[in-house]
mmCIF file of N, CA and C in Angstrom:
data_model
loop_
_atom_site.group_PDB
_atom_site.id
_atom_site.type_symbol
_atom_site.label_atom_id
_atom_site.label_comp_id
_atom_site.label_asym_id
_atom_site.label_seq_id
_atom_site.Cartn_x
_atom_site.Cartn_y
_atom_site.Cartn_z
ATOM 1 N N MET O 90 -51.118 29.616 -21.200
ATOM 2 C CA MET O 90 -52.077 29.946 -21.449
ATOM 3 C C MET O 90 -53.002 29.851 -22.225
ATOM 4 N N LYS O 91 -54.814 29.676 -21.647
ATOM 5 C CA LYS O 91 -55.657 29.291 -22.750
ATOM 6 C C LYS O 91 -56.012 30.466 -23.853
ATOM 7 N N LEU O 92 -56.558 30.774 -24.480
ATOM 8 C CA LEU O 92 -56.918 31.367 -25.622
ATOM 9 C C LEU O 92 -57.299 32.763 -24.943
ATOM 10 N N PHE O 93 -58.858 32.023 -24.347
ATOM 11 C CA PHE O 93 -59.464 32.735 -23.985
ATOM 12 C C PHE O 93 -58.843 34.460 -22.614
ATOM 13 N N ASP O 94 -58.348 33.091 -21.980
ATOM 14 C CA ASP O 94 -57.406 33.834 -20.836
ATOM 15 C C ASP O 94 -55.976 35.175 -21.351
ATOM 16 N N LYS O 95 -55.740 34.680 -22.820
ATOM 17 C CA LYS O 95 -54.792 35.639 -22.924
ATOM 18 C C LYS O 95 -55.929 36.676 -23.933
ATOM 19 N N PHE O 96 -56.944 36.405 -24.467
ATOM 20 C CA PHE O 96 -57.899 37.641 -24.753
ATOM 21 C C PHE O 96 -58.516 38.789 -23.256
ATOM 22 N N LEU O 97 -58.728 37.907 -22.452
ATOM 23 C CA LEU O 97 -58.809 38.789 -21.187
ATOM 24 C C LEU O 97 -57.353 39.941 -20.627
ATOM 25 N N LYS O 98 -56.798 39.375 -21.190
ATOM 26 C CA LYS O 98 -55.573 40.010 -20.614
ATOM 27 C C LYS O 98 -55.102 40.966 -21.446
ATOM 28 N N TRP O 99 -55.852 40.623 -23.021
ATOM 29 C CA TRP O 99 -55.465 42.021 -23.914
ATOM 30 C C TRP O 99 -56.348 42.708 -23.732
ATOM 31 N N VAL O 100 -57.698 42.068 -23.714
ATOM 32 C CA VAL O 100 -58.530 43.484 -23.253
ATOM 33 C C VAL O 100 -58.586 44.161 -21.887
ATOM 34 N N TYR O 101 -57.661 43.846 -20.977
ATOM 35 C CA TYR O 101 -57.814 44.147 -19.409
ATOM 36 C C TYR O 101 -56.479 45.214 -20.379
ATOM 37 N N ALA O 102 -55.267 44.972 -20.618
ATOM 38 C CA ALA O 102 -54.426 45.812 -21.283
ATOM 39 C C ALA O 102 -54.640 47.056 -22.040
ATOM 40 N N SER O 103 -55.732 46.695 -22.854
ATOM 41 C CA SER O 103 -56.208 47.859 -24.441
ATOM 42 C C SER O 103 -56.993 48.944 -23.162
ATOM 43 N N LEU O 104 -57.671 48.316 -22.061
ATOM 44 C CA LEU O 104 -59.038 49.431 -21.658
ATOM 45 C C LEU O 104 -57.793 50.277 -20.432
ATOM 46 N N LYS O 105 -57.175 49.763 -20.276
ATOM 47 C CA LYS O 105 -56.309 50.158 -19.350
ATOM 48 C C LYS O 105 -55.174 51.429 -19.733
ATOM 49 N N SER O 106 -55.047 51.306 -21.000
ATOM 50 C CA SER O 106 -54.371 52.068 -22.496
ATOM 51 C C SER O 106 -55.659 53.505 -22.663
ATOM 52 N N VAL O 107 -56.317 53.770 -22.425
ATOM 53 C CA VAL O 107 -57.005 54.520 -23.133
ATOM 54 C C VAL O 107 -57.605 55.201 -22.052
ATOM 55 N N PRO O 108 -56.799 56.800 -21.739
ATOM 56 C CA PRO O 108 -56.677 57.645 -20.564
ATOM 57 C C PRO O 108 -58.201 58.069 -20.408
ATOM 58 N N SER O 109 -59.089 58.540 -21.952
ATOM 59 C CA SER O 109 -60.303 58.856 -21.652
ATOM 60 C C SER O 109 -61.259 57.821 -21.260
ATOM 61 N N LEU O 110 -61.311 56.665 -20.793
ATOM 62 C CA LEU O 110 -61.891 55.381 -20.193
ATOM 63 C C LEU O 110 -61.781 55.568 -18.631
ATOM 64 N N ASN O 111 -62.489 56.951 -18.023
ATOM 65 C CA ASN O 111 -63.136 56.303 -16.271
ATOM 66 C C ASN O 111 -64.143 55.922 -16.021
ATOM 67 N N ARG O 112 -64.642 54.570 -16.054
ATOM 68 C CA ARG O 112 -65.294 54.154 -15.733
ATOM 69 C C ARG O 112 -65.748 54.065 -14.361
ATOM 70 N N HIS O 113 -64.301 53.430 -13.763
ATOM 71 C CA HIS O 113 -64.473 54.177 -11.819
ATOM 72 C C HIS O 113 -64.921 55.055 -11.285
ATOM 73 N N ASN O 114 -64.377 56.501 -11.981
ATOM 74 C CA ASN O 114 -64.322 57.095 -11.579
ATOM 75 C C ASN O 114 -65.676 57.306 -11.807
ATOM 76 N N TYR O 115 -66.872 57.531 -12.428
ATOM 77 C CA TYR O 115 -68.029 58.051 -13.490
ATOM 78 C C TYR O 115 -68.625 57.216 -12.084
ATOM 79 N N LEU O 116 -68.538 55.312 -11.894
ATOM 80 C CA LEU O 116 -69.456 54.766 -11.416
ATOM 81 C C LEU O 116 -69.477 55.389 -9.732
ATOM 82 N N ALA O 117 -68.393 55.424 -9.250
ATOM 83 C CA ALA O 117 -67.762 56.003 -7.759
ATOM 84 C C ALA O 117 -68.549 57.466 -7.797
ATOM 85 N N LYS O 118 -68.842 58.256 -8.640
ATOM 86 C CA LYS O 118 -69.516 59.633 -8.752
ATOM 87 C C LYS O 118 -70.879 59.229 -8.207
ATOM 88 N N ILE O 119 -71.848 58.437 -9.040
ATOM 89 C CA ILE O 119 -72.946 58.115 -9.411
ATOM 90 C C ILE O 119 -73.197 56.936 -7.308
ATOM 91 N N LEU O 120 -72.041 56.301 -7.008
ATOM 92 C CA LEU O 120 -72.143 55.531 -6.297
ATOM 93 C C LEU O 120 -72.187 55.975 -4.225
ATOM 94 N N ILE O 121 -71.555 56.995 -4.464
ATOM 95 C CA ILE O 121 -70.654 57.657 -2.812
ATOM 96 C C ILE O 121 -71.920 58.151 -2.594
ATOM 97 N N PRO O 122 -72.800 59.106 -3.044
ATOM 98 C CA PRO O 122 -74.022 59.373 -1.857
ATOM 99 C C PRO O 122 -74.353 58.225 -1.491
ATOM 100 N N TYR O 123 -74.643 57.063 -1.948
ATOM 101 C CA TYR O 123 -75.634 55.908 -1.126
ATOM 102 C C TYR O 123 -74.947 55.507 -0.309
ATOM 103 N N LEU O 124 -73.187 56.068 -0.085
ATOM 104 C CA LEU O 124 -73.013 55.004 0.848
ATOM 105 C C LEU O 124 -71.545 55.853 2.461
ATOM 106 N N GLU O 125 -72.577 57.169 1.771
ATOM 107 C CA GLU O 125 -71.646 58.458 2.855
ATOM 108 C C GLU O 125 -72.201 57.974 4.005
ATOM 109 N N ASP O 126 -73.061 57.232 4.794
ATOM 110 C CA ASP O 126 -73.350 57.061 6.199
ATOM 111 C C ASP O 126 -72.958 55.589 6.566
ATOM 112 N N ALA O 127 -71.849 55.334 6.286
ATOM 113 C CA ALA O 127 -71.530 53.749 5.869
ATOM 114 C C ALA O 127 -70.251 53.658 6.976
ATOM 115 N N ASP O 128 -69.660 52.370 7.770
ATOM 116 C CA ASP O 128 -68.354 52.734 7.773
ATOM 117 C C ASP O 128 -67.803 51.586 7.421
ATOM 118 N N SER O 129 -68.226 50.467 7.643
ATOM 119 C CA SER O 129 -67.714 48.996 6.039
ATOM 120 C C SER O 129 -69.052 48.976 5.317
ATOM 121 N N ALA O 130 -67.760 48.407 3.909
ATOM 122 C CA ALA O 130 -68.696 47.512 2.782
ATOM 123 C C ALA O 130 -68.043 46.602 2.352
ATOM 124 N N LEU O 131 -68.677 45.515 1.884
ATOM 125 C CA LEU O 131 -68.782 44.801 0.791
ATOM 126 C C LEU O 131 -69.084 44.859 -0.469
ATOM 127 N N ASP O 132 -67.778 44.479 -1.290
ATOM 128 C CA ASP O 132 -67.684 45.194 -2.707
ATOM 129 C C ASP O 132 -67.917 43.507 -3.153
ATOM 130 N N LEU O 133 -68.573 42.883 -3.574
ATOM 131 C CA LEU O 133 -68.885 41.539 -3.908
ATOM 132 C C LEU O 133 -69.368 41.456 -5.522
ATOM 133 N N GLY O 134 -68.120 40.420 -5.173
ATOM 134 C CA GLY O 134 -67.560 40.831 -7.654
ATOM 135 C C GLY O 134 -66.718 42.012 -7.330
ATOM 136 N N ALA O 135 -65.782 41.927 -6.332
ATOM 137 C CA ALA O 135 -64.853 43.714 -6.832
ATOM 138 C C ALA O 135 -63.907 43.332 -7.148
ATOM 139 N N SER O 136 -63.199 42.451 -8.476
ATOM 140 C CA SER O 136 -62.367 42.312 -9.452
ATOM 141 C C SER O 136 -61.558 42.855 -8.380
ATOM 142 N N ASP O 137 -60.663 44.116 -9.177
ATOM 143 C CA ASP O 137 -59.911 44.038 -8.480
ATOM 144 C C ASP O 137 -59.795 45.716 -7.292
ATOM 145 N N GLY O 138 -61.005 45.601 -7.171
ATOM 146 C CA GLY O 138 -60.895 46.169 -6.696
ATOM 147 C C GLY O 138 -60.868 47.548 -6.428
ATOM 148 N N ARG O 139 -60.677 48.525 -7.674
ATOM 149 C CA ARG O 139 -60.585 49.650 -8.400
ATOM 150 C C ARG O 139 -61.874 50.566 -8.362
ATOM 151 N N LEU O 140 -63.103 50.071 -8.112
ATOM 152 C CA LEU O 140 -63.569 51.153 -7.905
ATOM 153 C C LEU O 140 -64.127 51.255 -7.081
ATOM 154 N N ALA O 141 -63.593 50.123 -5.344
ATOM 155 C CA ALA O 141 -63.861 50.599 -4.026
ATOM 156 C C ALA O 141 -62.203 51.563 -3.455
ATOM 157 N N LYS O 142 -61.945 51.499 -4.225
ATOM 158 C CA LYS O 142 -60.436 52.996 -3.435
ATOM 159 C C LYS O 142 -60.828 53.905 -4.165
ATOM 160 N N ASN O 143 -61.569 53.735 -5.358
ATOM 161 C CA ASN O 143 -62.457 55.181 -6.139
ATOM 162 C C ASN O 143 -62.920 56.411 -5.036
ATOM 163 N N ILE O 144 -63.963 54.916 -4.223
ATOM 164 C CA ILE O 144 -64.656 55.287 -3.502
ATOM 165 C C ILE O 144 -64.527 55.840 -2.427
ATOM 166 N N GLN O 145 -63.079 54.755 -1.812
ATOM 167 C CA GLN O 145 -62.706 55.109 -0.263
ATOM 168 C C GLN O 145 -61.572 56.379 -0.672
ATOM 169 N N ALA O 146 -61.283 57.095 -1.465
ATOM 170 C CA ALA O 146 -60.902 58.557 -1.937
ATOM 171 C C ALA O 146 -61.896 59.726 -1.713
ATOM 172 N N LYS O 147 -62.299 59.415 -1.521
ATOM 173 C CA LYS O 147 -63.457 60.109 -1.413
ATOM 174 C C LYS O 147 -64.536 59.731 0.028
ATOM 175 N N LEU O 148 -64.542 59.215 0.724
ATOM 176 C CA LEU O 148 -65.357 58.290 1.596
ATOM 177 C C LEU O 148 -64.491 57.877 2.829
ATOM 178 N N LYS O 149 -64.720 57.973 4.330
ATOM 179 C CA LYS O 149 -64.077 57.384 4.921
ATOM 180 C C LYS O 149 -64.593 55.988 5.395
ATOM 181 N N ILE O 150 -64.285 54.816 4.662
ATOM 182 C CA ILE O 150 -65.366 53.671 4.604
ATOM 183 C C ILE O 150 -64.339 52.214 4.530
ATOM 184 N N LYS O 151 -64.772 51.421 5.132
ATOM 185 C CA LYS O 151 -63.528 50.585 4.834
ATOM 186 C C LYS O 151 -64.354 49.168 3.664
ATOM 187 N N PHE O 152 -63.550 48.738 2.977
ATOM 188 C CA PHE O 152 -64.265 48.025 1.625
ATOM 189 C C PHE O 152 -63.494 46.963 1.963
ATOM 190 N N ILE O 153 -64.103 45.649 1.839
ATOM 191 C CA ILE O 153 -62.993 44.183 2.397
ATOM 192 C C ILE O 153 -64.153 43.579 0.342
ATOM 193 N N GLY O 154 -63.370 43.184 -0.540
ATOM 194 C CA GLY O 154 -63.502 42.356 -1.677
ATOM 195 C C GLY O 154 -63.425 41.315 -1.654
ATOM 196 N N VAL O 155 -64.785 40.567 -2.600
ATOM 197 C CA VAL O 155 -64.789 38.996 -2.573
ATOM 198 C C VAL O 155 -65.053 39.297 -4.175
ATOM 199 N N ASP O 156 -64.440 37.742 -4.936
ATOM 200 C CA ASP O 156 -64.854 37.417 -5.573
ATOM 201 C C ASP O 156 -64.955 35.514 -6.253
ATOM 202 N N THR O 157 -64.899 36.022 -7.360
ATOM 203 C CA THR O 157 -64.356 33.962 -7.521
ATOM 204 C C THR O 157 -63.319 33.944 -8.240
ATOM 205 N N VAL O 158 -62.731 35.178 -9.027
ATOM 206 C CA VAL O 158 -60.547 35.124 -9.380
ATOM 207 C C VAL O 158 -60.362 35.896 -8.548
ATOM 208 N N VAL O 159 -59.150 36.301 -7.717
ATOM 209 C CA VAL O 159 -58.472 36.861 -7.303
ATOM 210 C C VAL O 159 -57.546 37.097 -8.648
ATOM 211 N N GLN O 160 -57.375 38.980 -8.765
ATOM 212 C CA GLN O 160 -56.738 39.302 -9.585
ATOM 213 C C GLN O 160 -55.022 39.144 -8.959
ATOM 214 N N PRO O 161 -54.208 39.340 -9.848
ATOM 215 C CA PRO O 161 -53.104 39.148 -9.410
ATOM 216 C C PRO O 161 -52.579 40.720 -8.444
ATOM 217 N N ARG O 162 -52.543 41.675 -8.878
ATOM 218 C CA ARG O 162 -53.076 43.343 -8.754
ATOM 219 C C ARG O 162 -54.023 44.098 -7.629
ATOM 220 N N THR O 163 -54.499 44.202 -6.902
ATOM 221 C CA THR O 163 -56.377 44.453 -6.491
ATOM 222 C C THR O 163 -55.227 45.384 -5.244
ATOM 223 N N PHE O 164 -56.201 46.357 -5.171
ATOM 224 C CA PHE O 164 -56.939 47.694 -4.685
ATOM 225 C C PHE O 164 -56.930 48.045 -2.839
ATOM 226 N N ILE O 165 -58.000 46.933 -2.824
ATOM 227 C CA ILE O 165 -58.545 46.521 -1.910
ATOM 228 C C ILE O 165 -57.507 45.546 -0.886
ATOM 229 N N PRO O 166 -58.307 45.386 0.175
ATOM 230 C CA PRO O 166 -58.162 43.103 0.323
ATOM 231 C C PRO O 166 -59.248 42.491 -0.503
ATOM 232 N N ILE O 167 -59.044 41.322 -0.707
ATOM 233 C CA ILE O 167 -59.598 40.759 -2.316
ATOM 234 C C ILE O 167 -59.979 39.406 -1.718
ATOM 235 N N ILE O 168 -60.578 38.968 -0.911
ATOM 236 C CA ILE O 168 -60.800 37.380 -0.074
ATOM 237 C C ILE O 168 -61.194 36.401 -1.755
ATOM 238 N N LYS O 169 -61.235 35.963 -2.003
ATOM 239 C CA LYS O 169 -61.712 34.755 -2.701
ATOM 240 C C LYS O 169 -63.048 33.750 -2.182
ATOM 241 N N TYR O 170 -63.725 33.649 -2.962
ATOM 242 C CA TYR O 170 -64.854 32.646 -2.501
ATOM 243 C C TYR O 170 -65.671 31.900 -3.834
ATOM 244 N N GLY O 171 -66.430 30.707 -3.119
ATOM 245 C CA GLY O 171 -66.944 30.182 -4.316
ATOM 246 C C GLY O 171 -68.123 30.172 -4.879
ATOM 247 N N GLY O 172 -68.486 31.351 -5.027
ATOM 248 C CA GLY O 172 -69.207 32.320 -5.651
ATOM 249 C C GLY O 172 -71.163 31.685 -4.804
ATOM 250 N N LYS O 173 -70.709 31.088 -3.541
ATOM 251 C CA LYS O 173 -72.502 30.936 -3.486
ATOM 252 C C LYS O 173 -72.716 30.789 -2.217
ATOM 253 N N LYS O 174 -72.080 30.725 -1.253
ATOM 254 C CA LYS O 174 -71.635 31.028 0.530
ATOM 255 C C LYS O 174 -70.986 31.997 0.260
ATOM 256 N N LEU O 175 -71.082 33.448 0.783
ATOM 257 C CA LEU O 175 -70.170 34.444 1.333
ATOM 258 C C LEU O 175 -69.677 34.569 2.950
ATOM 259 N N PRO O 176 -68.061 34.343 2.392
ATOM 260 C CA PRO O 176 -67.651 34.058 4.466
ATOM 261 C C PRO O 176 -67.174 35.254 4.700
ATOM 262 N N PHE O 177 -68.462 35.182 5.715
ATOM 263 C CA PHE O 177 -68.999 36.254 6.815
ATOM 264 C C PHE O 177 -69.840 35.975 6.960
ATOM 265 N N ARG O 178 -69.567 36.685 8.776
ATOM 266 C CA ARG O 178 -71.494 35.755 9.752
ATOM 267 C C ARG O 178 -72.621 37.192 8.921
ATOM 268 N N ASP O 179 -73.576 36.730 9.881
ATOM 269 C CA ASP O 179 -74.734 38.206 9.610
ATOM 270 C C ASP O 179 -73.964 38.913 9.510
ATOM 271 N N ASN O 180 -74.870 40.030 8.890
ATOM 272 C CA ASN O 180 -74.940 42.104 9.485
ATOM 273 C C ASN O 180 -73.092 42.317 8.951
ATOM 274 N N SER O 181 -72.204 41.559 9.024
ATOM 275 C CA SER O 181 -71.284 41.972 8.895
ATOM 276 C C SER O 181 -70.878 43.101 8.234
ATOM 277 N N PHE O 182 -71.572 43.740 7.524
ATOM 278 C CA PHE O 182 -71.301 45.102 6.663
ATOM 279 C C PHE O 182 -72.370 45.780 6.963
ATOM 280 N N ASP O 183 -71.981 47.267 7.053
ATOM 281 C CA ASP O 183 -72.987 48.455 6.815
ATOM 282 C C ASP O 183 -73.743 47.843 5.365
ATOM 283 N N CYS O 184 -72.741 48.227 4.416
ATOM 284 C CA CYS O 184 -73.440 47.578 2.984
ATOM 285 C C CYS O 184 -72.524 46.657 1.871
ATOM 286 N N VAL O 185 -73.458 46.142 1.240
ATOM 287 C CA VAL O 185 -72.453 45.208 0.217
ATOM 288 C C VAL O 185 -73.607 45.865 -0.862
ATOM 289 N N MET O 186 -71.954 46.182 -1.296
ATOM 290 C CA MET O 186 -72.247 47.014 -3.512
ATOM 291 C C MET O 186 -72.117 45.688 -4.088
ATOM 292 N N ILE O 187 -72.661 45.522 -5.559
ATOM 293 C CA ILE O 187 -72.843 44.673 -6.412
ATOM 294 C C ILE O 187 -72.927 45.659 -7.717
ATOM 295 N N VAL O 188 -71.485 45.424 -8.778
ATOM 296 C CA VAL O 188 -71.525 46.324 -9.317
ATOM 297 C C VAL O 188 -71.166 45.360 -10.864
ATOM 298 N N ASP O 189 -71.974 44.655 -11.649
ATOM 299 C CA ASP O 189 -71.275 43.975 -12.708
ATOM 300 C C ASP O 189 -71.156 42.502 -12.439
ATOM 301 N N VAL O 190 -72.072 42.198 -11.715
ATOM 302 C CA VAL O 190 -72.115 40.625 -11.557
ATOM 303 C C VAL O 190 -73.444 40.152 -11.508
ATOM 304 N N LEU O 191 -74.056 40.333 -11.209
ATOM 305 C CA LEU O 191 -75.522 39.709 -11.680
ATOM 306 C C LEU O 191 -75.499 38.875 -12.899
ATOM 307 N N HIS O 192 -75.175 39.611 -13.289
ATOM 308 C CA HIS O 192 -75.865 38.619 -15.019
ATOM 309 C C HIS O 192 -74.283 37.411 -15.298
ATOM 310 N N HIS O 193 -73.766 37.173 -14.026
ATOM 311 C CA HIS O 193 -73.001 36.006 -14.575
ATOM 312 C C HIS O 193 -72.962 35.301 -13.984
ATOM 313 N N ASP O 194 -74.374 34.955 -13.260
ATOM 314 C CA ASP O 194 -74.642 33.926 -12.572
ATOM 315 C C ASP O 194 -76.169 33.420 -12.822
ATOM 316 N N LYS O 195 -76.289 31.836 -12.924
ATOM 317 C CA LYS O 195 -77.856 31.498 -13.357
ATOM 318 C C LYS O 195 -78.971 32.029 -11.854
ATOM 319 N N SER O 196 -78.164 32.150 -10.647
ATOM 320 C CA SER O 196 -78.897 32.918 -9.157
ATOM 321 C C SER O 196 -79.397 33.814 -9.048
ATOM 322 N N PRO O 197 -79.422 34.532 -9.494
ATOM 323 C CA PRO O 197 -78.623 36.151 -9.177
ATOM 324 C C PRO O 197 -79.675 36.350 -7.955
ATOM 325 N N GLN O 198 -81.085 35.792 -8.149
ATOM 326 C CA GLN O 198 -81.676 35.927 -6.147
ATOM 327 C C GLN O 198 -80.211 34.976 -5.163
ATOM 328 N N LYS O 199 -79.729 34.883 -5.391
ATOM 329 C CA LYS O 199 -79.385 33.894 -4.489
ATOM 330 C C LYS O 199 -77.766 35.026 -4.293
ATOM 331 N N ILE O 200 -77.768 35.088 -4.667
ATOM 332 C CA ILE O 200 -76.602 36.941 -4.662
ATOM 333 C C ILE O 200 -77.055 37.468 -3.859
ATOM 334 N N ILE O 201 -78.141 38.071 -3.937
ATOM 335 C CA ILE O 201 -79.219 38.632 -3.245
ATOM 336 C C ILE O 201 -79.196 38.840 -2.022
ATOM 337 N N ALA O 202 -79.146 36.978 -1.739
ATOM 338 C CA ALA O 202 -80.244 36.719 -0.942
ATOM 339 C C ALA O 202 -78.840 36.707 0.163
ATOM 340 N N GLU O 203 -77.438 36.753 -0.471
ATOM 341 C CA GLU O 203 -77.074 36.569 0.157
ATOM 342 C C GLU O 203 -75.874 37.953 0.870
ATOM 343 N N ALA O 204 -75.836 38.890 0.135
ATOM 344 C CA ALA O 204 -75.900 40.456 0.533
ATOM 345 C C ALA O 204 -76.694 40.752 1.199
ATOM 346 N N LYS O 205 -77.791 40.234 1.194
ATOM 347 C CA LYS O 205 -79.083 40.823 2.529
ATOM 348 C C LYS O 205 -78.280 40.219 3.669
ATOM 349 N N ARG O 206 -78.517 38.846 3.566
ATOM 350 C CA ARG O 206 -77.715 38.487 4.525
ATOM 351 C C ARG O 206 -76.683 39.223 5.784
ATOM 352 N N VAL O 207 -75.271 39.864 4.499
ATOM 353 C CA VAL O 207 -74.400 39.895 5.652
ATOM 354 C C VAL O 207 -74.564 41.127 5.383
ATOM 355 N N SER O 208 -75.227 42.213 5.195
ATOM 356 C CA SER O 208 -75.408 43.461 5.521
ATOM 357 C C SER O 208 -76.200 44.152 6.371
ATOM 358 N N LYS O 209 -75.762 45.030 6.872
ATOM 359 C CA LYS O 209 -76.665 45.617 8.200
ATOM 360 C C LYS O 209 -77.760 46.635 7.634
ATOM 361 N N LYS O 210 -77.397 47.702 6.592
ATOM 362 C CA LYS O 210 -77.888 48.185 6.076
ATOM 363 C C LYS O 210 -78.850 48.141 4.766
ATOM 364 N N TYR O 211 -78.060 47.961 3.767
ATOM 365 C CA TYR O 211 -78.127 48.063 2.369
ATOM 366 C C TYR O 211 -77.748 46.768 2.119
#
C-alpha cells in the first residue's frame, strides 16, 4: 500500500472515531431545504454516499452517486466515472449535488457544465 493511501486510511479511521464530528448531519441540514421538491438526485463526487444517505433519511429522494474512486463501503449506489463526462443522458436527474468536489479539478467549469447537462432543475 502506498504511503499516501495509508495516510488517507488513517485520516478516515480517525474521523470515524470522533463522535462529536457530525459533518454529514450538519451539511444535510443545510441542503435539505434545497432538495425538498426533488424526486431524484445525483451526488457528484459522492465518496461513500453518507451525506446523500443522511438526506434520504429526511426526504423521499432517490440518490445515485458518482465518483472517480468507489469506496469499499457505500451508503448509496455509487458509479465509477472518469471525471470528465457523466455516464447519464441529458436531464436524467431533478438535481445534482456537488459538495467538496470542485477544488479537486483543474477545470471546475467543465464539472458544472456536466452537472447542468444531466440536471432537469438544479
